[in-house]
């Protein structure tokens, strides 16, 4: 009997989504030939709620290995709103189940990050056959050592840090570079080490500005006329770490600085006398073609998902453990996240290198 396999991409995009879609589709056609039909759902759960789907043709999965973004489109549809009936009076969970039924799906591949996986788990608990695939530049999905998109973003952020070095040196400045990552500091930590940042600040380790200043001054005493600070966008200082979210926002609003990056640059300039500038590469970190590493990983993950479809093994998400592609039950990983632990080797590497972690 023909299998109808749905695919959607949800949440923030990243390089490698198309490579994963391609890996899954090509492996499905290879293994199941005419016995498989692939249904693309537009714009993630938004399309699933609104019945926006179509049957796709094999040629649509060719030529997309190197293409950034997602051919299916994506949207953020917050998990916390899934059970909330809004003004439009739409029961979103019922609507998603209806689309699944209308499209006669046998299963649905959900490519996404933490939020996507929470909804994937919800749909699985509602009786749909779901397989998750872990994407995010933040690398913060529980139960997998790596997510696709992460290493491409590391490459991009590293290039930013590399390029900032020459202008920092020419002007004798401190450059504060804001790297994406609200809760997880993986991207800042890896690109900071790869790019040779002097100070790396991540959300998991609240920083003290005194330690940052000490690090800049130490470099100056050693004859270094510039410093590079890699800051994850979601960092807190030690005082903020003790505050509630609202208090934190009020403190920043009062100072007229919405981001920690802006505050850090100002404080460095005031307290060290070094002219400081900030650099925010922003969504550039999520754009463009996936790196070779991510193309391989995406293809590994996509083809593994195809195997799970063939085996009718649902309610799981694909993962990398001990360098092997495997899977985790959605119920075990949904709602958890993978942050940088104190025991992380990379933190030890940074400390051994004399990099300040604030
Ligand atoms: O989750 C990926 C990510 O790029 C985060 O690093 C960042 O905080 C967030 O998405 C930005 O979200 P948006 O694209 O919705 O502005």
mmCIF file with all atom_site columns, C-alpha atoms and ligand atoms in Angstrom, residues 12-13 76 135-138 140 179-183 187 233 283 286, ligand 1:
data_model
loop_
_atom_site.group_PDB
_atom_site.id
_atom_site.type_symbol
_atom_site.label_atom_id
_atom_site.label_alt_id
_atom_site.label_comp_id
_atom_site.label_asym_id
_atom_site.label_entity_id
_atom_site.label_seq_id
_atom_site.pdbx_PDB_ins_code
_atom_site.Cartn_x
_atom_site.Cartn_y
_atom_site.Cartn_z
_atom_site.occupancy
_atom_site.B_iso_or_equiv
_atom_site.pdbx_formal_charge
_atom_site.auth_seq_id
_atom_site.auth_comp_id
_atom_site.auth_asym_id
_atom_site.auth_atom_id
_atom_site.pdbx_PDB_model_num
ATOM   1  C CA . UNK A 1 12  ? 13.443 29.720 12.941 1.00 0.00 ? 12  UNK A CA 1
ATOM   2  C CA . UNK A 1 13  ? 15.077 28.527 9.730  1.00 0.00 ? 13  UNK A CA 1
ATOM   3  C CA . UNK A 1 76  ? 6.941  30.404 14.541 1.00 0.00 ? 76  UNK A CA 1
ATOM   4  C CA . UNK A 1 135 ? 17.516 21.605 13.514 1.00 0.00 ? 135 UNK A CA 1
ATOM   5  C CA . UNK A 1 136 ? 18.778 24.774 15.103 1.00 0.00 ? 136 UNK A CA 1
ATOM   6  C CA . UNK A 1 137 ? 21.825 26.987 15.019 1.00 0.00 ? 137 UNK A CA 1
ATOM   7  C CA . UNK A 1 138 ? 21.582 27.048 18.833 1.00 0.00 ? 138 UNK A CA 1
ATOM   8  C CA . UNK A 1 140 ? 20.191 23.152 22.231 1.00 0.00 ? 140 UNK A CA 1
ATOM   9  C CA . UNK A 1 179 ? 26.325 36.023 18.643 1.00 0.00 ? 179 UNK A CA 1
ATOM   10 C CA . UNK A 1 180 ? 22.866 34.412 18.439 1.00 0.00 ? 180 UNK A CA 1
ATOM   11 C CA . UNK A 1 181 ? 21.732 32.233 21.328 1.00 0.00 ? 181 UNK A CA 1
ATOM   12 C CA . UNK A 1 182 ? 19.225 33.338 23.915 1.00 0.00 ? 182 UNK A CA 1
ATOM   13 C CA . UNK A 1 183 ? 19.504 30.476 26.350 1.00 0.00 ? 183 UNK A CA 1
ATOM   14 C CA . UNK A 1 187 ? 27.390 28.992 19.143 1.00 0.00 ? 187 UNK A CA 1
ATOM   15 C CA . UNK A 1 233 ? 22.671 37.591 22.889 1.00 0.00 ? 233 UNK A CA 1
ATOM   16 C CA . UNK A 1 283 ? 20.269 36.608 11.030 1.00 0.00 ? 283 UNK A CA 1
ATOM   17 C CA . UNK A 1 286 ? 21.223 31.610 9.823  1.00 0.00 ? 286 UNK A CA 1
HETATM 18 O O1 . LIG B 2 .   ? 16.549 29.654 17.520 1.00 0.00 ? 1   LIG B O1 1
HETATM 19 C C1 . LIG B 2 .   ? 17.371 30.198 16.565 1.00 0.00 ? 1   LIG B C1 1
HETATM 20 C C2 . LIG B 2 .   ? 17.522 31.687 16.763 1.00 0.00 ? 1   LIG B C2 1
HETATM 21 O O2 . LIG B 2 .   ? 18.295 32.194 15.696 1.00 0.00 ? 1   LIG B O2 1
HETATM 22 C C3 . LIG B 2 .   ? 18.117 32.127 18.081 1.00 0.00 ? 1   LIG B C3 1
HETATM 23 O O3 . LIG B 2 .   ? 19.503 32.018 18.160 1.00 0.00 ? 1   LIG B O3 1
HETATM 24 C C4 . LIG B 2 .   ? 17.635 33.534 18.167 1.00 0.00 ? 1   LIG B C4 1
HETATM 25 O O4 . LIG B 2 .   ? 17.578 33.971 19.506 1.00 0.00 ? 1   LIG B O4 1
HETATM 26 C C5 . LIG B 2 .   ? 16.257 33.457 17.562 1.00 0.00 ? 1   LIG B C5 1
HETATM 27 O O5 . LIG B 2 .   ? 16.256 32.315 16.718 1.00 0.00 ? 1   LIG B O5 1
HETATM 28 C C6 . LIG B 2 .   ? 15.845 34.642 16.749 1.00 0.00 ? 1   LIG B C6 1
HETATM 29 O O6 . LIG B 2 .   ? 14.525 34.464 16.366 1.00 0.00 ? 1   LIG B O6 1
HETATM 30 P P1 . LIG B 2 .   ? 13.773 35.225 15.192 1.00 0.00 ? 1   LIG B P1 1
HETATM 31 O O7 . LIG B 2 .   ? 14.343 34.733 13.897 1.00 0.00 ? 1   LIG B O7 1
HETATM 32 O O8 . LIG B 2 .   ? 12.357 34.842 15.355 1.00 0.00 ? 1   LIG B O8 1
HETATM 33 O O9 . LIG B 2 .   ? 14.063 36.672 15.379 1.00 0.00 ? 1   LIG B O9 1
#
